[in-house]
mmCIF file of C-alpha atoms in Angstrom:
data_model
loop_
_atom_site.group_PDB
_atom_site.id
_atom_site.type_symbol
_atom_site.label_atom_id
_atom_site.label_comp_id
_atom_site.label_asym_id
_atom_site.label_seq_id
_atom_site.Cartn_x
_atom_site.Cartn_y
_atom_site.Cartn_z
ATOM 1 C CA MET A 1 2.296 -9.895 54.168
ATOM 2 C CA GLN A 2 5.752 -10.063 52.590
ATOM 3 C CA LEU A 3 6.339 -9.301 48.924
ATOM 4 C CA ALA A 4 7.404 -12.899 48.250
ATOM 5 C CA ASP A 5 4.111 -14.222 49.637
ATOM 6 C CA PHE A 6 2.127 -11.609 47.699
ATOM 7 C CA VAL A 7 3.862 -12.616 44.443
ATOM 8 C CA ASP A 8 3.488 -16.353 45.079
ATOM 9 C CA ARG A 9 -0.215 -16.029 45.834
ATOM 10 C CA LEU A 10 -0.900 -14.110 42.624
ATOM 11 C CA ASN A 11 1.323 -16.355 40.483
ATOM 12 C CA ASP A 12 -0.481 -19.451 41.743
ATOM 13 C CA ARG A 13 -3.973 -17.983 41.446
ATOM 14 C CA LEU A 14 -3.338 -16.767 37.882
ATOM 15 C CA ASP A 15 -1.448 -19.899 36.751
ATOM 16 C CA HIS A 16 1.390 -17.955 35.163
ATOM 17 C CA ASP A 17 3.345 -21.115 34.372
ATOM 18 C CA ALA A 18 0.700 -22.240 31.872
ATOM 19 C CA TYR A 19 1.219 -19.073 29.801
ATOM 20 C CA ALA A 20 5.005 -18.781 30.036
ATOM 21 C CA ALA A 21 5.717 -20.284 26.604
ATOM 22 C CA VAL A 22 3.285 -18.059 24.669
ATOM 23 C CA ASP A 23 3.218 -14.697 26.461
ATOM 24 C CA ALA A 24 5.788 -12.087 25.404
ATOM 25 C CA SER A 25 5.251 -10.323 28.725
ATOM 26 C CA SER A 26 7.543 -11.201 31.602
ATOM 27 C CA ASN A 27 4.727 -11.993 34.006
ATOM 28 C CA GLY A 28 5.209 -11.858 37.744
ATOM 29 C CA LEU A 29 7.576 -9.568 39.610
ATOM 30 C CA GLN A 30 9.325 -7.340 37.034
ATOM 31 C CA VAL A 31 10.899 -4.850 39.423
ATOM 32 C CA GLY A 32 11.531 -6.059 42.938
ATOM 33 C CA ALA A 33 12.267 -2.881 44.803
ATOM 34 C CA GLY A 34 13.395 -3.586 48.361
ATOM 35 C CA GLY A 35 13.767 -7.344 47.902
ATOM 36 C CA THR A 36 11.164 -10.077 48.229
ATOM 37 C CA GLU A 37 11.172 -10.004 52.058
ATOM 38 C CA ARG A 38 9.840 -6.470 52.278
ATOM 39 C CA PRO A 39 6.381 -6.051 53.833
ATOM 40 C CA ILE A 40 3.423 -5.171 51.621
ATOM 41 C CA ASP A 41 0.970 -2.883 53.384
ATOM 42 C CA ARG A 42 -0.316 -0.801 50.470
ATOM 43 C CA ALA A 43 -0.798 -1.744 46.815
ATOM 44 C CA ALA A 44 -1.825 0.235 43.734
ATOM 45 C CA PHE A 45 -3.481 -1.293 40.682
ATOM 46 C CA ALA A 46 -3.507 0.024 37.101
ATOM 47 C CA VAL A 47 -3.921 -1.226 33.548
ATOM 48 C CA ASP A 48 -0.612 0.178 32.303
ATOM 49 C CA GLY A 49 2.785 0.134 33.952
ATOM 50 C CA VAL A 50 4.301 3.461 32.901
ATOM 51 C CA GLU A 51 6.255 6.199 34.638
ATOM 52 C CA ALA A 52 3.057 8.129 35.429
ATOM 53 C CA THR A 53 1.354 5.212 37.193
ATOM 54 C CA VAL A 54 4.519 4.390 39.139
ATOM 55 C CA ARG A 55 4.665 7.960 40.421
ATOM 56 C CA GLU A 56 0.938 7.907 41.257
ATOM 57 C CA ALA A 57 1.498 4.665 43.155
ATOM 58 C CA ALA A 58 4.356 6.341 45.026
ATOM 59 C CA ALA A 59 2.077 9.265 45.913
ATOM 60 C CA PHE A 60 -0.280 6.697 47.472
ATOM 61 C CA ASP A 61 2.769 5.335 49.354
ATOM 62 C CA ALA A 62 2.267 1.945 47.690
ATOM 63 C CA ASP A 63 4.789 -0.820 48.230
ATOM 64 C CA VAL A 64 3.826 -2.496 44.952
ATOM 65 C CA LEU A 65 2.104 -1.538 41.697
ATOM 66 C CA VAL A 66 0.129 -4.331 40.010
ATOM 67 C CA VAL A 67 -0.526 -3.872 36.283
ATOM 68 C CA HIS A 68 -1.753 -5.698 33.183
ATOM 69 C CA HIS A 69 0.788 -4.164 30.783
ATOM 70 C CA GLY A 70 4.281 -4.108 32.231
ATOM 71 C CA PHE A 71 7.702 -2.778 31.243
ATOM 72 C CA VAL A 72 9.181 -5.885 29.619
ATOM 73 C CA TRP A 73 8.001 -7.476 26.366
ATOM 74 C CA GLY A 74 10.127 -10.221 24.841
ATOM 75 C CA GLY A 75 13.189 -9.387 26.926
ATOM 76 C CA LEU A 76 14.918 -6.173 27.936
ATOM 77 C CA ASP A 77 18.236 -5.574 26.183
ATOM 78 C CA ARG A 78 18.961 -2.046 27.346
ATOM 79 C CA VAL A 79 17.751 0.121 30.207
ATOM 80 C CA THR A 80 17.824 3.484 28.440
ATOM 81 C CA GLY A 81 15.336 6.165 27.456
ATOM 82 C CA ILE A 82 11.748 5.375 28.386
ATOM 83 C CA GLU A 83 12.720 2.027 29.935
ATOM 84 C CA TYR A 84 15.273 3.759 32.177
ATOM 85 C CA ASP A 85 12.730 6.366 33.293
ATOM 86 C CA ARG A 86 10.184 3.684 34.196
ATOM 87 C CA VAL A 87 12.608 1.480 36.101
ATOM 88 C CA ALA A 88 14.183 4.503 37.779
ATOM 89 C CA ALA A 89 10.750 5.669 38.963
ATOM 90 C CA CYS A 90 10.288 2.309 40.705
ATOM 91 C CA ILE A 91 13.722 2.375 42.311
ATOM 92 C CA GLU A 92 13.631 6.036 43.340
ATOM 93 C CA ASN A 93 10.227 5.601 44.966
ATOM 94 C CA ASP A 94 10.783 2.094 46.343
ATOM 95 C CA VAL A 95 7.801 0.672 44.411
ATOM 96 C CA ALA A 96 7.841 -2.934 43.235
ATOM 97 C CA LEU A 97 6.142 -3.803 39.919
ATOM 98 C CA TYR A 98 4.027 -6.930 39.449
ATOM 99 C CA VAL A 99 2.632 -7.833 36.016
ATOM 100 C CA SER A 100 0.034 -10.258 34.682
ATOM 101 C CA HIS A 101 -0.778 -10.076 30.981
ATOM 102 C CA LEU A 102 -2.364 -13.027 29.130
ATOM 103 C CA PRO A 103 -3.082 -14.949 32.349
ATOM 104 C CA LEU A 104 -5.183 -11.992 33.462
ATOM 105 C CA ASP A 105 -7.013 -11.919 30.138
ATOM 106 C CA GLY A 106 -8.116 -15.529 30.232
ATOM 107 C CA HIS A 107 -8.623 -16.413 33.898
ATOM 108 C CA GLU A 108 -12.083 -17.941 34.263
ATOM 109 C CA THR A 109 -13.124 -15.765 37.209
ATOM 110 C CA LEU A 110 -10.538 -12.990 37.669
ATOM 111 C CA GLY A 111 -9.814 -12.270 34.018
ATOM 112 C CA ASN A 112 -10.685 -9.334 31.819
ATOM 113 C CA ALA A 113 -12.977 -11.461 29.661
ATOM 114 C CA ALA A 114 -14.752 -12.813 32.742
ATOM 115 C CA GLY A 115 -15.275 -9.311 34.076
ATOM 116 C CA LEU A 116 -16.599 -8.043 30.759
ATOM 117 C CA ALA A 117 -18.960 -11.023 30.509
ATOM 118 C CA SER A 118 -20.367 -10.114 33.926
ATOM 119 C CA PHE A 119 -20.662 -6.468 32.868
ATOM 120 C CA LEU A 120 -22.797 -7.617 29.920
ATOM 121 C CA ASP A 121 -24.914 -9.813 32.232
ATOM 122 C CA ALA A 122 -23.940 -13.076 30.547
ATOM 123 C CA GLU A 123 -24.993 -16.178 32.431
ATOM 124 C CA ARG A 124 -23.442 -19.258 30.786
ATOM 125 C CA ARG A 125 -19.763 -19.281 29.950
ATOM 126 C CA GLY A 126 -16.961 -21.356 28.523
ATOM 127 C CA SER A 127 -13.395 -20.883 27.364
ATOM 128 C CA PHE A 128 -12.608 -19.162 24.062
ATOM 129 C CA GLY A 129 -9.666 -17.686 22.228
ATOM 130 C CA ASP A 130 -6.951 -20.261 21.616
ATOM 131 C CA HIS A 131 -3.458 -18.823 21.788
ATOM 132 C CA GLY A 132 -0.740 -21.422 21.520
ATOM 133 C CA GLY A 133 -2.688 -23.997 23.503
ATOM 134 C CA VAL A 134 -4.029 -21.676 26.213
ATOM 135 C CA THR A 135 -7.202 -19.611 26.121
ATOM 136 C CA ILE A 136 -7.368 -15.869 26.608
ATOM 137 C CA GLY A 137 -11.112 -15.192 26.402
ATOM 138 C CA GLN A 138 -14.584 -16.487 27.097
ATOM 139 C CA ARG A 139 -17.667 -17.616 25.257
ATOM 140 C CA ALA A 140 -20.838 -16.314 26.870
ATOM 141 C CA ARG A 141 -24.608 -16.454 26.537
ATOM 142 C CA LEU A 142 -27.163 -13.810 27.451
ATOM 143 C CA PRO A 143 -30.300 -14.789 29.381
ATOM 144 C CA SER A 144 -32.344 -13.433 26.447
ATOM 145 C CA PRO A 145 -31.418 -12.019 23.030
ATOM 146 C CA ARG A 146 -30.527 -8.346 22.735
ATOM 147 C CA SER A 147 -30.253 -6.024 19.783
ATOM 148 C CA THR A 148 -26.927 -4.764 18.514
ATOM 149 C CA ALA A 149 -27.908 -1.267 19.652
ATOM 150 C CA GLU A 150 -28.604 -2.469 23.200
ATOM 151 C CA ILE A 151 -25.217 -4.133 23.529
ATOM 152 C CA GLU A 152 -23.462 -1.156 21.988
ATOM 153 C CA ALA A 153 -25.215 1.154 24.463
ATOM 154 C CA ARG A 154 -24.117 -0.996 27.385
ATOM 155 C CA LEU A 155 -20.505 -1.057 26.185
ATOM 156 C CA SER A 156 -20.640 2.718 25.824
ATOM 157 C CA GLU A 157 -20.944 2.885 29.612
ATOM 158 C CA LEU A 158 -17.324 1.747 29.892
ATOM 159 C CA ASP A 159 -14.624 4.357 30.377
ATOM 160 C CA THR A 160 -13.853 4.791 26.681
ATOM 161 C CA GLY A 161 -12.604 8.382 26.955
ATOM 162 C CA ASP A 162 -13.506 10.349 23.843
ATOM 163 C CA ARG A 163 -13.692 7.187 21.759
ATOM 164 C CA SER A 164 -17.097 5.788 20.822
ATOM 165 C CA VAL A 165 -17.755 2.069 20.548
ATOM 166 C CA GLN A 166 -17.100 0.857 17.017
ATOM 167 C CA THR A 167 -19.429 -1.814 15.665
ATOM 168 C CA LEU A 168 -19.077 -3.954 12.562
ATOM 169 C CA ASP A 169 -22.736 -4.908 12.236
ATOM 170 C CA PHE A 170 -22.614 -7.944 9.964
ATOM 171 C CA GLY A 171 -24.280 -10.517 12.233
ATOM 172 C CA PRO A 172 -27.877 -11.388 13.083
ATOM 173 C CA ASP A 173 -30.395 -8.754 14.192
ATOM 174 C CA SER A 174 -30.457 -10.106 17.741
ATOM 175 C CA ILE A 175 -27.486 -11.393 19.712
ATOM 176 C CA GLU A 176 -27.598 -14.172 22.270
ATOM 177 C CA GLU A 177 -24.218 -15.906 22.198
ATOM 178 C CA PHE A 178 -20.960 -14.035 21.869
ATOM 179 C CA ALA A 179 -17.225 -14.446 22.335
ATOM 180 C CA ILE A 180 -14.909 -12.092 24.211
ATOM 181 C CA VAL A 181 -11.219 -11.407 23.690
ATOM 182 C CA THR A 182 -10.306 -8.134 25.377
ATOM 183 C CA GLY A 183 -7.683 -5.691 24.151
ATOM 184 C CA SER A 184 -6.627 -6.371 20.566
ATOM 185 C CA GLY A 185 -8.767 -9.396 19.747
ATOM 186 C CA THR A 186 -9.896 -9.245 16.118
ATOM 187 C CA ASP A 187 -7.434 -12.011 15.227
ATOM 188 C CA TRP A 188 -10.080 -14.323 16.713
ATOM 189 C CA ILE A 189 -12.891 -13.379 14.308
ATOM 190 C CA ARG A 190 -12.576 -16.635 12.390
ATOM 191 C CA GLU A 191 -12.558 -18.708 15.561
ATOM 192 C CA ALA A 192 -15.694 -16.879 16.699
ATOM 193 C CA ALA A 193 -17.374 -17.562 13.376
ATOM 194 C CA ASP A 194 -16.391 -21.236 13.553
ATOM 195 C CA ALA A 195 -17.808 -21.393 17.079
ATOM 196 C CA GLY A 196 -21.190 -20.285 15.761
ATOM 197 C CA VAL A 197 -21.595 -17.258 18.039
ATOM 198 C CA ASP A 198 -23.455 -14.138 16.963
ATOM 199 C CA ALA A 199 -20.782 -11.612 17.876
ATOM 200 C CA LEU A 200 -17.240 -10.982 19.088
ATOM 201 C CA VAL A 201 -16.616 -8.355 21.758
ATOM 202 C CA THR A 202 -13.115 -6.921 21.873
ATOM 203 C CA GLY A 203 -11.201 -3.690 22.389
ATOM 204 C CA GLU A 204 -9.615 -2.591 19.134
ATOM 205 C CA GLY A 205 -9.323 -3.892 15.603
ATOM 206 C CA LYS A 206 -7.150 -4.133 12.543
ATOM 207 C CA GLN A 207 -7.866 -3.212 8.934
ATOM 208 C CA GLN A 208 -8.675 -6.762 7.859
ATOM 209 C CA ALA A 209 -11.256 -7.129 10.624
ATOM 210 C CA TYR A 210 -13.896 -5.365 8.512
ATOM 211 C CA HIS A 211 -13.637 -7.825 5.633
ATOM 212 C CA GLU A 212 -13.303 -10.916 7.823
ATOM 213 C CA ALA A 213 -16.368 -9.972 9.890
ATOM 214 C CA ARG A 214 -18.404 -9.138 6.797
ATOM 215 C CA GLU A 215 -17.552 -12.371 5.025
ATOM 216 C CA ALA A 216 -18.167 -14.399 8.201
ATOM 217 C CA GLY A 217 -21.533 -12.743 8.910
ATOM 218 C CA LEU A 218 -20.351 -11.804 12.401
ATOM 219 C CA THR A 219 -20.954 -8.662 14.425
ATOM 220 C CA VAL A 220 -17.847 -7.264 16.099
ATOM 221 C CA PHE A 221 -17.945 -4.723 18.924
ATOM 222 C CA MET A 222 -14.735 -2.763 19.612
ATOM 223 C CA ALA A 223 -15.130 -0.900 22.904
ATOM 224 C CA GLY A 224 -11.533 0.207 23.430
ATOM 225 C CA HIS A 225 -8.365 -1.598 24.469
ATOM 226 C CA TYR A 226 -8.099 0.166 27.813
ATOM 227 C CA ALA A 227 -11.835 0.076 28.554
ATOM 228 C CA THR A 228 -12.085 -3.692 28.119
ATOM 229 C CA GLU A 229 -9.023 -4.412 30.260
ATOM 230 C CA THR A 230 -9.728 -2.709 33.574
ATOM 231 C CA PHE A 231 -11.658 -5.702 34.929
ATOM 232 C CA GLY A 232 -8.722 -7.974 35.714
ATOM 233 C CA VAL A 233 -6.667 -5.548 37.786
ATOM 234 C CA ARG A 234 -9.817 -4.464 39.626
ATOM 235 C CA ALA A 235 -10.468 -8.121 40.487
ATOM 236 C CA LEU A 236 -6.906 -8.461 41.800
ATOM 237 C CA ARG A 237 -7.444 -5.348 43.869
ATOM 238 C CA ASP A 238 -10.469 -7.029 45.466
ATOM 239 C CA LEU A 239 -8.256 -10.021 46.322
ATOM 240 C CA ALA A 240 -5.669 -7.779 47.941
ATOM 241 C CA ASP A 241 -8.421 -6.087 49.950
ATOM 242 C CA GLU A 242 -9.414 -9.515 51.272
ATOM 243 C CA TRP A 243 -5.786 -10.105 52.292
ATOM 244 C CA GLY A 244 -5.864 -6.986 54.462
ATOM 245 C CA ILE A 245 -3.822 -4.758 52.157
ATOM 246 C CA GLU A 246 -4.806 -1.117 51.680
ATOM 247 C CA THR A 247 -5.378 -0.543 47.963
ATOM 248 C CA THR A 248 -6.195 1.983 45.267
ATOM 249 C CA PHE A 249 -7.012 1.819 41.547
ATOM 250 C CA LEU A 250 -5.221 4.277 39.293
ATOM 251 C CA ASP A 251 -7.537 5.061 36.394
ATOM 252 C CA ARG A 252 -5.688 6.492 33.374
ATOM 253 C CA PRO A 253 -7.902 5.859 30.310
ATOM 254 C CA THR A 254 -6.143 6.228 26.974
ATOM 255 C CA GLY A 255 -9.181 6.557 24.738
ATOM 256 C CA LEU A 256 -7.721 3.761 22.597
#
């Protein structure tokens, strides 16, 4: 498979065009080492595009590194310092960089929220998390109610590093319906409360999340930004496996 075909397949599957107006990330091919006609035989997948993961991808002899968090946010004015080191690592090692941010959060089957819903054994789902007219999360329902402690214990099985799951326990004693926005998702507490769910599952929070959750009577689980966002790139790795590409997942948990 050529790089151009690899990029087109992922762009189409993830519907990048729908998110272009609202996502600060430059989704798609951010560094096209070797040109779009180069063959793709090996691909590495990681949550974060940083110098370390580029060099790990190079050690795997990957032709492309696919990540959730890329190099470019809201434009790139200068290639100096950290940005230079990251881009240089791609060029020196002939590794292309492909990025999918919000599209990989909200995709109904491949997304981070979809993967986390499956991890929590949710059975009925719908879209959730409006962000400028697109959705970046899911609303899910458990087959039977569970206690806050049970859900917290399950989330603790994620790769959270040294960080424990944080829970704002202001909702009902048992939880059946919940919303998911992975990463930094506490801005959607009010939407979750308006939706009538019992809880919001996300990665990390902000100071005001405590008061908003308390006043809304909503339980909020914060299981770590990194830990809640490994699902999407792992799903893309599975796709690449189906396409006959040799793959690896580079696991570098941040504990955040």
